[in-house]
Coordinates of N, CA and C in Angstrom, one line a residue:
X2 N -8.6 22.1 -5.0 CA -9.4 21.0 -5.4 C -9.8 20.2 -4.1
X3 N -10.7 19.3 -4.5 CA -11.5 18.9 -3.1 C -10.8 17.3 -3.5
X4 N -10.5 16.7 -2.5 CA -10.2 15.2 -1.8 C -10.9 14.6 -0.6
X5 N -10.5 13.4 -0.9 CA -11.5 12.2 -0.1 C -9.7 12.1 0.9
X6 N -9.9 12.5 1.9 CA -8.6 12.1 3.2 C -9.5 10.4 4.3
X7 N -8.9 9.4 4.2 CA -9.0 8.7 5.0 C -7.9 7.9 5.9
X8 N -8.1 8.2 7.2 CA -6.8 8.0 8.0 C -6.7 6.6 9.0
X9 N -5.9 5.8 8.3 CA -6.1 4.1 9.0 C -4.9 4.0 10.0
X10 N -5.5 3.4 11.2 CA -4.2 3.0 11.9 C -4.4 1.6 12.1
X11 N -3.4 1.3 12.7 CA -3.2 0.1 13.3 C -1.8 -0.6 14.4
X12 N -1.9 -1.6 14.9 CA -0.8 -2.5 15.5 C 0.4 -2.3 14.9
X13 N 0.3 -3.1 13.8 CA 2.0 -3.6 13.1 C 1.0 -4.0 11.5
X14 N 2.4 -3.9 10.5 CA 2.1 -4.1 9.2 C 2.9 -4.6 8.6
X15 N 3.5 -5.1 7.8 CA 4.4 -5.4 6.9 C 4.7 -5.7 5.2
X16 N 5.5 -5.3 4.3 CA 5.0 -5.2 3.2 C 6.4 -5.8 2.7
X17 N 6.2 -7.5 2.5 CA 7.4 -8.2 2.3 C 7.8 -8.3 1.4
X18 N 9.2 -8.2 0.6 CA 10.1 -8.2 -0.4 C 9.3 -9.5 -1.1
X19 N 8.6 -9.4 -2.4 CA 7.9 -10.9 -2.6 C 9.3 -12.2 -3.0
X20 N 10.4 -11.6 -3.8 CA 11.3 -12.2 -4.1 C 11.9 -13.0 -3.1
X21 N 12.3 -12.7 -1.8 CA 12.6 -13.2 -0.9 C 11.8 -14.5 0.0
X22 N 12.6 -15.8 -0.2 CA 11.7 -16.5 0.0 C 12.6 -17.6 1.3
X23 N 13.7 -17.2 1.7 CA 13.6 -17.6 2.8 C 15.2 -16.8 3.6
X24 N 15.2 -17.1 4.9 CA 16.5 -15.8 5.3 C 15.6 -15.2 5.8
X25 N 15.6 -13.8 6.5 CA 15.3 -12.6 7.2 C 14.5 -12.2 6.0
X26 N 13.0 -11.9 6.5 CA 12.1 -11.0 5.4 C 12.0 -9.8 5.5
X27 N 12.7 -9.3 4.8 CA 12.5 -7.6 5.1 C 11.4 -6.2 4.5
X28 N 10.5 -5.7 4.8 CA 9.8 -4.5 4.1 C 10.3 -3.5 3.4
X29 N 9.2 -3.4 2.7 CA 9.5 -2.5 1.7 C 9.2 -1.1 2.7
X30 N 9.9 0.3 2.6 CA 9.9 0.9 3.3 C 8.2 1.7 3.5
X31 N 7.8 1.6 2.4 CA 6.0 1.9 2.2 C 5.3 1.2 1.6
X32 N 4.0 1.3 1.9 CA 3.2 0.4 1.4 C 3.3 0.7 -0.6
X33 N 3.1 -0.7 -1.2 CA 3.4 -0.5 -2.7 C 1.8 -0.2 -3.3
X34 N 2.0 0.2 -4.2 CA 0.2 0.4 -4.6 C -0.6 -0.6 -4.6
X35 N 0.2 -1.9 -4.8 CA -0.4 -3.5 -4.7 C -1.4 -3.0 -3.7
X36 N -1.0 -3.2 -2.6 CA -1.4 -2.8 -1.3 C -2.6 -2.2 -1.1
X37 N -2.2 -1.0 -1.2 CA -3.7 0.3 -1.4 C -4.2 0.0 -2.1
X38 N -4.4 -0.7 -3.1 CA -5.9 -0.9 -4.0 C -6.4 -2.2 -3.6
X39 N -5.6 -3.5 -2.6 CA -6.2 -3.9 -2.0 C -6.9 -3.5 -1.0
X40 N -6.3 -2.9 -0.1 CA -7.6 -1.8 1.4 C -8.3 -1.3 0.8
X41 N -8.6 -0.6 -0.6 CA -9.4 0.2 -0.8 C -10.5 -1.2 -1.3
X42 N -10.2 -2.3 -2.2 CA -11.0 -3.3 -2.1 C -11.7 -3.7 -1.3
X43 N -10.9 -4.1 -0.6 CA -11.9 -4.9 1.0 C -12.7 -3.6 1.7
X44 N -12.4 -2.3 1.2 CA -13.0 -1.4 2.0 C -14.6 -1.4 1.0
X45 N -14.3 -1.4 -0.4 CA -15.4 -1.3 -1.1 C -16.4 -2.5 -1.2
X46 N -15.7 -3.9 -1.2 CA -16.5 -5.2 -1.4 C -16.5 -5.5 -2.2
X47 N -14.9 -5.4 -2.9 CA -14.8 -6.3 -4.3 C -13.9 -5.2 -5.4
X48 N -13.2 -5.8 -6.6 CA -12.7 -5.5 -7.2 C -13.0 -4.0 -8.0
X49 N -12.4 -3.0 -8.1 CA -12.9 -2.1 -8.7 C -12.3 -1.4 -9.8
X50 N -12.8 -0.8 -10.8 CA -12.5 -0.5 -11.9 C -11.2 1.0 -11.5
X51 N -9.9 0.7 -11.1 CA -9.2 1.9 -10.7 C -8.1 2.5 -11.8
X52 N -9.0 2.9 -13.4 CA -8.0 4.0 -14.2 C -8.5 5.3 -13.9
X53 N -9.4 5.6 -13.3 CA -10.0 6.6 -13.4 C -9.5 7.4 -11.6
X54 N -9.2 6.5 -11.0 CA -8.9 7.0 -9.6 C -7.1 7.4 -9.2
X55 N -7.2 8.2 -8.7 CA -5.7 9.0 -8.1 C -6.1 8.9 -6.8
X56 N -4.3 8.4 -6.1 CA -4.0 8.5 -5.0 C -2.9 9.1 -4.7
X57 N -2.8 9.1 -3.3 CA -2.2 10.2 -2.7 C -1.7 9.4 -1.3
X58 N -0.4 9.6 -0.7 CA -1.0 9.1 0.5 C 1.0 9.4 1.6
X59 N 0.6 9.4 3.0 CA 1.9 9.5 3.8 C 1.9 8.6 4.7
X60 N 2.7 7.4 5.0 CA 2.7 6.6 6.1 C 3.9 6.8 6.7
X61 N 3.3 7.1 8.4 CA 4.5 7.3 9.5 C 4.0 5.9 10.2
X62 N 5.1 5.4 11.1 CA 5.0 3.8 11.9 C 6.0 4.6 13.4
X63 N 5.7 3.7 14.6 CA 6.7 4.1 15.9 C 8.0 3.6 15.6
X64 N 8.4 2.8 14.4 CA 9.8 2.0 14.5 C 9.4 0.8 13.9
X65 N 10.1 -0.3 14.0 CA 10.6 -1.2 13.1 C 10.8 -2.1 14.5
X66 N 10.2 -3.4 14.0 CA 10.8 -5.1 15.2 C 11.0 -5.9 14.2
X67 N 12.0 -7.0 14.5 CA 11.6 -8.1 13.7 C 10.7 -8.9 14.6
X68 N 10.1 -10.1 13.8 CA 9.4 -11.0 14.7 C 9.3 -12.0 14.0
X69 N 9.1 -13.6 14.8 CA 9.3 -14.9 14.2 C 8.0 -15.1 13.4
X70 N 8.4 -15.4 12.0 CA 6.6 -15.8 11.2 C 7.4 -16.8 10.9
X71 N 6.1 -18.0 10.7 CA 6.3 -19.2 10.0 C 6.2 -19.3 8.3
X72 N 7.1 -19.7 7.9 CA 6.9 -20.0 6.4 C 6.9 -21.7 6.4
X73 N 5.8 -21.6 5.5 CA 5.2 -23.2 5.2 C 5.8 -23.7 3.9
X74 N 7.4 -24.2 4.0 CA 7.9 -24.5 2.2 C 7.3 -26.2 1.6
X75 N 6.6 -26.2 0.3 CA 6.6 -27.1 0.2 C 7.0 -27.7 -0.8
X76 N 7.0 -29.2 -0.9 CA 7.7 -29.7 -2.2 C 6.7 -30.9 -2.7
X77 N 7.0 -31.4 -3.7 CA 6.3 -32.5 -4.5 C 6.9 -33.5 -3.5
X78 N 5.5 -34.2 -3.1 CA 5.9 -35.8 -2.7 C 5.6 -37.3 -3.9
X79 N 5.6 -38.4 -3.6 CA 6.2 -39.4 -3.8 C 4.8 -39.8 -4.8
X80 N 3.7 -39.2 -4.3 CA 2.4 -39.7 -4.8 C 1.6 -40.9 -4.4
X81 N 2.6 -41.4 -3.5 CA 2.2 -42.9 -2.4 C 1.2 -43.0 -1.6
X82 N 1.0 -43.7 -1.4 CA -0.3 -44.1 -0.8 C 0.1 -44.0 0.8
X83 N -0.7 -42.8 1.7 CA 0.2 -42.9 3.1 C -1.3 -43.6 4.1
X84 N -0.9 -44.0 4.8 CA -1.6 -44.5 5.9 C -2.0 -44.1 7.0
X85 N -1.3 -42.7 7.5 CA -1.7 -41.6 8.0 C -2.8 -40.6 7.1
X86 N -2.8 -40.7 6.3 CA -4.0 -39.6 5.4 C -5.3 -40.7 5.5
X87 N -5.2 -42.2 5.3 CA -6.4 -42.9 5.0 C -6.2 -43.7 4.1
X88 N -4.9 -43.9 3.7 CA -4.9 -44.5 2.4 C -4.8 -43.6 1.6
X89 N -4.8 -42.2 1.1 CA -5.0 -41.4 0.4 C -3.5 -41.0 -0.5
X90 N -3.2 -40.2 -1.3 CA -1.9 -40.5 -2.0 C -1.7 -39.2 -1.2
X91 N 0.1 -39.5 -1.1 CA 0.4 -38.1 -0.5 C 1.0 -37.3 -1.3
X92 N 0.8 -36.4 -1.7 CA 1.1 -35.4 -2.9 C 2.5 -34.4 -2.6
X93 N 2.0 -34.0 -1.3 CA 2.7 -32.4 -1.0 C 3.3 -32.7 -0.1
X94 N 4.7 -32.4 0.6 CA 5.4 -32.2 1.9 C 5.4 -31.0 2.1
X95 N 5.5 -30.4 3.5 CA 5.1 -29.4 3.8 C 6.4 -29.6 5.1
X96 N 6.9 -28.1 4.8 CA 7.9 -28.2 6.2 C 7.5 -27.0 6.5
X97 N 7.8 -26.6 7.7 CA 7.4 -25.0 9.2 C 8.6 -24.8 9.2
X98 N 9.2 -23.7 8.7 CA 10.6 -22.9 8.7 C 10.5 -21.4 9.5
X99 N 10.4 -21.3 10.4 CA 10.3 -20.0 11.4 C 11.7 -19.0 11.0
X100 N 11.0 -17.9 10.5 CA 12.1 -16.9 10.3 C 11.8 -15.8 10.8
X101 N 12.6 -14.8 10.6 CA 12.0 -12.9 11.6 C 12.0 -12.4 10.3
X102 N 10.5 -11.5 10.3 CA 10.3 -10.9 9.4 C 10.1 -9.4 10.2
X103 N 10.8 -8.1 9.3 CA 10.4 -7.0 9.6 C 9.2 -6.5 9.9
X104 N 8.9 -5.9 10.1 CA 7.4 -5.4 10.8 C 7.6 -3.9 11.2
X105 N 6.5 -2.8 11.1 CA 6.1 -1.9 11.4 C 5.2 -1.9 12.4
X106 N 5.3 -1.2 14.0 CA 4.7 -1.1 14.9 C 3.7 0.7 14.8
X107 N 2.9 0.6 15.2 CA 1.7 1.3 15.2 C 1.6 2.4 13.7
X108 N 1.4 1.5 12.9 CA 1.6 2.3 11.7 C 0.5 3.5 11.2
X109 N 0.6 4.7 10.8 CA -0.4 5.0 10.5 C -0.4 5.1 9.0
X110 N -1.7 5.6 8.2 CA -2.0 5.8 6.8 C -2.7 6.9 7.0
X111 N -2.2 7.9 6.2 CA -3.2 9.0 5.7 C -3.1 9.0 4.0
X112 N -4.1 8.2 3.7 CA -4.1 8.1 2.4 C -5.7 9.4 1.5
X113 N -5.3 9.7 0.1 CA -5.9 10.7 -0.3 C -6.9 10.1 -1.4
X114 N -8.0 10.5 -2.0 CA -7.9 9.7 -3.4 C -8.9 10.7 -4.0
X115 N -8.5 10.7 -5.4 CA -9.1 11.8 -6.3 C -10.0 11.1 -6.7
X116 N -11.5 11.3 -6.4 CA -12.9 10.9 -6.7 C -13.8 12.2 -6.8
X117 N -14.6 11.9 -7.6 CA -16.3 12.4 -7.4 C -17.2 12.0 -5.8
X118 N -17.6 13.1 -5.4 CA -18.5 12.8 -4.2 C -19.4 11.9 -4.2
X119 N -19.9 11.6 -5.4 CA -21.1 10.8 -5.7 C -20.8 9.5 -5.8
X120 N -19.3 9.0 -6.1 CA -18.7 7.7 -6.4 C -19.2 6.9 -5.5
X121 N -19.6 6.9 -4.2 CA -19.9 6.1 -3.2 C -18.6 6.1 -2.4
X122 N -17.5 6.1 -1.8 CA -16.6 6.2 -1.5 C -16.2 6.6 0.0
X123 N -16.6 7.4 -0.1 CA -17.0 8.1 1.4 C -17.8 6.8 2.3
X124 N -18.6 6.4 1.8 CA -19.4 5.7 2.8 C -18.4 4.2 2.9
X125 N -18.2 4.1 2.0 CA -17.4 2.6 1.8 C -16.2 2.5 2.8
X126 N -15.2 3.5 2.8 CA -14.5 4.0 3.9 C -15.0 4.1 5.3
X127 N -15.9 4.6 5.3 CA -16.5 4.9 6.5 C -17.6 3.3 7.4
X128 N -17.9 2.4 6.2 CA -18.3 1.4 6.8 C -18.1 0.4 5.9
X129 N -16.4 -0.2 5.8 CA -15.7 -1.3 5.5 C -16.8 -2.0 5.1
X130 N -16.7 -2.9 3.8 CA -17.5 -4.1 4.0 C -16.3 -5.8 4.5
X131 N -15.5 -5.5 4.5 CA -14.7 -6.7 4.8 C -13.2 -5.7 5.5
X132 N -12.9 -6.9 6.5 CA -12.0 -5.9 7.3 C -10.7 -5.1 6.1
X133 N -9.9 -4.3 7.1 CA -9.1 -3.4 6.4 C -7.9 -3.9 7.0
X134 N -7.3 -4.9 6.3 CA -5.6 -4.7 6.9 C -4.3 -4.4 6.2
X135 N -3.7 -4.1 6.4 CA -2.7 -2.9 5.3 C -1.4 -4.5 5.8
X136 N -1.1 -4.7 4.7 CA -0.1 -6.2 3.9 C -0.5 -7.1 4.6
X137 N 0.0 -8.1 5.9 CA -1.0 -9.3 5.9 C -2.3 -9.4 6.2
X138 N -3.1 -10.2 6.0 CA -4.4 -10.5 6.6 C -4.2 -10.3 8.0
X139 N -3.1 -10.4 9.0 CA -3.4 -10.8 10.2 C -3.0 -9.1 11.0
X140 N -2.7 -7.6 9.7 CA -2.6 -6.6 10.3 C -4.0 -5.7 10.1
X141 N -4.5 -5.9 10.8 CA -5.9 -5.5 10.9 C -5.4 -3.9 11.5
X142 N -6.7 -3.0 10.9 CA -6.6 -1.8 11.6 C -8.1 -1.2 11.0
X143 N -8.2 0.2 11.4 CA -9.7 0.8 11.0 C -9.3 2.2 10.4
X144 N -9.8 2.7 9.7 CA -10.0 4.0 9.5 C -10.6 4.9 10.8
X145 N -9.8 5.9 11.1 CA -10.2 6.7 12.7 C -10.7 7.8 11.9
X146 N -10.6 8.6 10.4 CA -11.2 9.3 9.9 C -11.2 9.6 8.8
X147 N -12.7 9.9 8.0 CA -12.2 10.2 6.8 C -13.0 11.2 6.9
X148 N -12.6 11.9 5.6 CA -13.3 12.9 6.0 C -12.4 13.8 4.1
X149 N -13.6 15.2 3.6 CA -13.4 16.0 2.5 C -12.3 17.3 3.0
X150 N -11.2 17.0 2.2 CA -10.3 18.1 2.6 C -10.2 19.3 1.2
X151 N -10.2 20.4 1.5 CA -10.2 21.3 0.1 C -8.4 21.6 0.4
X152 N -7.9 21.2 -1.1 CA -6.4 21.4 -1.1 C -6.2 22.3 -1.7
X153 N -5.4 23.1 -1.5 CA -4.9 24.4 -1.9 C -3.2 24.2 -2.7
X154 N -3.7 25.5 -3.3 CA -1.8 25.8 -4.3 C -0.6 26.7 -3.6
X155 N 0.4 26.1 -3.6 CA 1.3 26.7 -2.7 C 2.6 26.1 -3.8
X156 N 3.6 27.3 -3.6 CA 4.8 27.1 -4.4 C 5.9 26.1 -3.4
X157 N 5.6 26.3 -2.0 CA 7.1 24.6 -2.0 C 5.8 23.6 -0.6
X158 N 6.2 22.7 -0.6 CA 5.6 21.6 0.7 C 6.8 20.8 1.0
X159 N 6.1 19.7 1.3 CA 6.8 18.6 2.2 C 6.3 17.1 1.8
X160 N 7.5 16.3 1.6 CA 6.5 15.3 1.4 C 7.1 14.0 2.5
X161 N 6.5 12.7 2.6 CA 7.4 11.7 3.5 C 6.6 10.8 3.7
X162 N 7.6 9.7 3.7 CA 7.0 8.5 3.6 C 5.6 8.0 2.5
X163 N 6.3 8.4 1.8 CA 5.5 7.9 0.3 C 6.1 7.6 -0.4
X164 N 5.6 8.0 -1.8 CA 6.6 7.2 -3.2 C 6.1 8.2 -4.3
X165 N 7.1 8.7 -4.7 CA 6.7 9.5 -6.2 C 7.2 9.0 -8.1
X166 N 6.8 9.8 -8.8 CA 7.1 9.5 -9.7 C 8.7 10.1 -9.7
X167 N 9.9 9.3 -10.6 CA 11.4 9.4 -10.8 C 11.6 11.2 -10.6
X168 N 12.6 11.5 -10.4 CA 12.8 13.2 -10.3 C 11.8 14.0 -9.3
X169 N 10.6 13.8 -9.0 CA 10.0 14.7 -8.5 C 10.6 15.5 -7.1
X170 N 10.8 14.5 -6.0 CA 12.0 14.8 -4.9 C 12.9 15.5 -4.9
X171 N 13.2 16.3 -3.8 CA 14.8 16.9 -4.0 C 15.1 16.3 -3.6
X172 N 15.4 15.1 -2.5 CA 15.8 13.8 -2.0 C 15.3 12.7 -1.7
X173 N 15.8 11.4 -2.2 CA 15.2 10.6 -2.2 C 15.5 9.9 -1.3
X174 N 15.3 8.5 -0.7 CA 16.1 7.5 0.1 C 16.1 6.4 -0.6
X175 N 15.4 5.7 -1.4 CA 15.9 4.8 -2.3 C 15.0 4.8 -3.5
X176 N 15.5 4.1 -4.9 CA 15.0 3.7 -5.9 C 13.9 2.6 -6.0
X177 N 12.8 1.7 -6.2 CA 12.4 0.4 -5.7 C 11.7 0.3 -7.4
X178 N 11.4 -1.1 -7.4 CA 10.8 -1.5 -8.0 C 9.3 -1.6 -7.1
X179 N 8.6 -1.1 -7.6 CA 7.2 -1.8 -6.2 C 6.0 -2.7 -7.1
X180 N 5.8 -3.6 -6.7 CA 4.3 -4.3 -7.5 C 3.0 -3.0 -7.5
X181 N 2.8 -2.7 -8.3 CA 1.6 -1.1 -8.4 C 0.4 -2.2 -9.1
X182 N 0.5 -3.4 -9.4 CA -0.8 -3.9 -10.1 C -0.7 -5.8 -9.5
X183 N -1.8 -6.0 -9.3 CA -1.9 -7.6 -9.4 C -3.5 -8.0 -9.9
X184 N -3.2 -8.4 -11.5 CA -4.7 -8.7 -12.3 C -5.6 -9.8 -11.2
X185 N -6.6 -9.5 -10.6 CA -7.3 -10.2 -10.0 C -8.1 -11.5 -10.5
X186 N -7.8 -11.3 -12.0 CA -8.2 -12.6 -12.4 C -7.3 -13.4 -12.7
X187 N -5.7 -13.1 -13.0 CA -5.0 -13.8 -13.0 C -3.8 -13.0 -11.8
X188 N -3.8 -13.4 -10.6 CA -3.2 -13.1 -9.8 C -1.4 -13.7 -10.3
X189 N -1.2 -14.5 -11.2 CA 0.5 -14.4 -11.0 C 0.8 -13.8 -12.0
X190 N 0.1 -12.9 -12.8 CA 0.4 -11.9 -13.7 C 0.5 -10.4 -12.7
X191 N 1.6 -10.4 -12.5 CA 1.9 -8.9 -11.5 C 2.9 -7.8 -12.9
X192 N 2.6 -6.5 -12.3 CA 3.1 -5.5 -12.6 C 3.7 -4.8 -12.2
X193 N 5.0 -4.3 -12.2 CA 6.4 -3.4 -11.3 C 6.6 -2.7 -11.8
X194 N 6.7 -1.5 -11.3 CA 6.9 -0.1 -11.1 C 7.9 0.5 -10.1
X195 N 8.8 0.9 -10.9 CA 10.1 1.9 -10.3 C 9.4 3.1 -10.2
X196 N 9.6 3.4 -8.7 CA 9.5 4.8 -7.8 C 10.5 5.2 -6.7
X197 N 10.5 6.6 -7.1 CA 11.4 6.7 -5.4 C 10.7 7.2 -4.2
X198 N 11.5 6.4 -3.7 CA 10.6 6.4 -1.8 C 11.3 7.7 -1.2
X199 N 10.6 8.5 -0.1 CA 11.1 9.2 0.6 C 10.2 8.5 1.7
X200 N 11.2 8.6 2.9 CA 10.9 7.9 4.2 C 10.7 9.4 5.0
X201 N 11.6 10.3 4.8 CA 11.7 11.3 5.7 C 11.2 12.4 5.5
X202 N 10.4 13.6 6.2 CA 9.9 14.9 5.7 C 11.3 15.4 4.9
X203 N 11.3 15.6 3.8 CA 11.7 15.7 2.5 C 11.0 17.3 2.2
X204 N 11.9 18.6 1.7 CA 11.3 19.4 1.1 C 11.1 18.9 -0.2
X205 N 10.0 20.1 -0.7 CA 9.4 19.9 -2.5 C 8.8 21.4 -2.9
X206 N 9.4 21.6 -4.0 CA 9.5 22.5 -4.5 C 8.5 22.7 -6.0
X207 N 7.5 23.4 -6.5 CA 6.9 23.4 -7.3 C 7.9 23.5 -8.8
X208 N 7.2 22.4 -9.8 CA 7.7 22.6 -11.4 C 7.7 24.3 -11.6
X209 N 8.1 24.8 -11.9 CA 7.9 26.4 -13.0 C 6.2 26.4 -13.4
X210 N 5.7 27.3 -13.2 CA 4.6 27.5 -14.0 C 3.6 27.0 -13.2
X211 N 3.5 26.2 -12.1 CA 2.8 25.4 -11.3 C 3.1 25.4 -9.6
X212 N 1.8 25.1 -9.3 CA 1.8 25.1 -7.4 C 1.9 23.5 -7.2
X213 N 1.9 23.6 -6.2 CA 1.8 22.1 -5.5 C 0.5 22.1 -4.8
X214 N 0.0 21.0 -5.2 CA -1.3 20.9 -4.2 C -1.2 20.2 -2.9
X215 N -1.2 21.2 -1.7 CA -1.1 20.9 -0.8 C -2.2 20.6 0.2
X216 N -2.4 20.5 1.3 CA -3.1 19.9 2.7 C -3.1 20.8 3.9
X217 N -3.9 21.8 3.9 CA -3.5 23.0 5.1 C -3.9 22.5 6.6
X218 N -4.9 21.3 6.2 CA -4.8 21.0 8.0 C -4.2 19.8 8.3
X219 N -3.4 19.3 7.4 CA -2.6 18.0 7.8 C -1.2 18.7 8.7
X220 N -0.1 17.9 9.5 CA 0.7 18.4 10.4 C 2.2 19.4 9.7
X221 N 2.4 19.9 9.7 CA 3.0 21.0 8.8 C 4.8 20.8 9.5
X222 N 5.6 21.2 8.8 CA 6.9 20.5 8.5 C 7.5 21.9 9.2
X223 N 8.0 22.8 10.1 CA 8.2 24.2 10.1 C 7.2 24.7 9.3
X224 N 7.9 25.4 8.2 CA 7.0 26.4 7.4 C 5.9 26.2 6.2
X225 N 6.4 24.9 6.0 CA 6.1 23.7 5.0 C 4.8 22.9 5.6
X226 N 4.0 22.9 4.1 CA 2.6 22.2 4.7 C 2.8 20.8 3.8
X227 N 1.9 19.6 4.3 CA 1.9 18.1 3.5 C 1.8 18.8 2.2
X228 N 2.9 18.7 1.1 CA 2.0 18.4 -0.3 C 1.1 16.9 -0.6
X229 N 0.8 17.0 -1.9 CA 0.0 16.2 -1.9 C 0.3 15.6 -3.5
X230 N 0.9 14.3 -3.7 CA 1.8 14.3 -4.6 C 0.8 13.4 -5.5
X231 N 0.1 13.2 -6.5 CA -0.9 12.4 -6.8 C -0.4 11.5 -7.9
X232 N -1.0 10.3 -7.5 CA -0.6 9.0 -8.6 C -1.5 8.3 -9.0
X233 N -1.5 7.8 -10.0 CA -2.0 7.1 -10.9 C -1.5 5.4 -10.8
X234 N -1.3 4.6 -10.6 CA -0.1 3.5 -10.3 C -0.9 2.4 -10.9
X235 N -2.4 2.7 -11.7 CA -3.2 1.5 -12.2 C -3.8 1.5 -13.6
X236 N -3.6 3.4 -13.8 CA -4.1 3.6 -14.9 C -3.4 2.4 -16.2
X237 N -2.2 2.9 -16.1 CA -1.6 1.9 -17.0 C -1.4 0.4 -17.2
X238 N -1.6 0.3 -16.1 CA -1.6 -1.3 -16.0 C -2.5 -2.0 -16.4
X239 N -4.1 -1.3 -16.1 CA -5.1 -2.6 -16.3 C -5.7 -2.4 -17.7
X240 N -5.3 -3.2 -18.5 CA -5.7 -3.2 -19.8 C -7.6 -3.0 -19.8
X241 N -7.9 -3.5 -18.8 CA -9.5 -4.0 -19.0 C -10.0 -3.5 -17.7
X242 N -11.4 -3.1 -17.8 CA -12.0 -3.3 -16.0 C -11.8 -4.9 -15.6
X243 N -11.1 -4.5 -13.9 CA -11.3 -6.1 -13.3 C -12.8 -6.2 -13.0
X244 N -13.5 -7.3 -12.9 CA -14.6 -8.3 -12.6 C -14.8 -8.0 -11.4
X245 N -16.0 -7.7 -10.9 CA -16.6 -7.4 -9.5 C -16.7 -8.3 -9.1

């Protein structure tokens, strides 16, 4: 079968535990699909209709730093009239709480996605309409390639640093809940999805009766080529097309 391969790098990234709201912020060990359907947003210029699209994708990083980010906590103020604003009521206090949050240093993305050539996609990738940064706004990076890969069937591969559906792995490294949806019209309506992460080149072995669609010029494991593990992480979730 034929795929859309687009390969993003960048500085540093992070993909923070949302529950965690103060203490050491630590990442999720991959990007959650929240994520990727944001990049792919800002790559297209707006919200897109994604039951119909499958992804695919392997992120390697050089290591792990923490580093000091500010968190801005705030609380209900008094409603008083301050004299520093103008006379104005003051509503909100606001305090700067400096914590170390985990971070990924030169992270890359080779992400895959099951499209039609005609979808526009290709180009959209290829010339961002709004920058591309993989979890905060301030990790900016670019796509160095995209480009049509024809994937082939092979009975075992390799997979790493992704996330599949429960069972598919012969080894996993952890269970997660990951946010796979956030309704863009109502952003505090989120959606969580349990998957298991493999962090590490992980063998994979084809179901009975089936190949694995694999990646013959992605970087090959020994004998073992990338499979190519495909998900769906939106189909279920969005009751409706989101609003462009």
């Amino acid at each position: 079968m034929r795929a859309l391969r687009a390969t993003w790098e960048g500085l540093t990234c992070s993909f923070r535990y949302p529950h965690f709201m103060v203490g050491r912020q630590p990442s999720y060990p991959v990007p959650p699909p929240s994520t990727l359907y944001g990049l792919l947003a800002a790559a297209r210029g707006g919200h897109f209709d994604p039951r119909d699209l499958r992804i695919a994708y392997a992120f390697t990083h050089g290591g792990t730093v923490d580093d000091l980010e500010h968190m801005h906590l705030t609380e209900r103020a008094s409603g008083q009239r301050d004299p520093q604003l103008g006379g104005h009521p003051k509503n909100l206090v606001a305090n700067v709480n400096p914590v170390p949050r985990e971070m990924f240093v030169f992270p890359r993305l080779a992400l895959y996605l099951d499209v039609a050539e005609q979808a526009g996609w290709e180009q959209a990738l290829r010339q961002p309409a709004y920058p591309v940064s993989l979890g905060r706004t301030q990790d900016l990076g670019s796509f160095v390639e995209v480009a049509w890969v024809d994937l082939e069937r092979a009975p075992t591969g390799y997979v790493e640093g992704t996330i599949t559906e429960a069972g598919v792995a012969e080894r996993i490294t952890q269970t997660v809940s990951l946010p796979s949806w956030i309704d863009p019209s109502d952003r505090a309506r989120v959606v969580f999805t349990r998957y298991d992460v493999i962090r590490e080149a992980t063998p994979l072995s084809a179901q009975a009766g089936e190949g694995l669609w694999i990646d013959p010029t992605a970087p090959r494991r020994g004998e073992r080529a990338r499979a190519v593990v495909w998900l769906a992480p939106w189909r279920e979730a969005t009751a409706a097309p989101p609003t462009p």
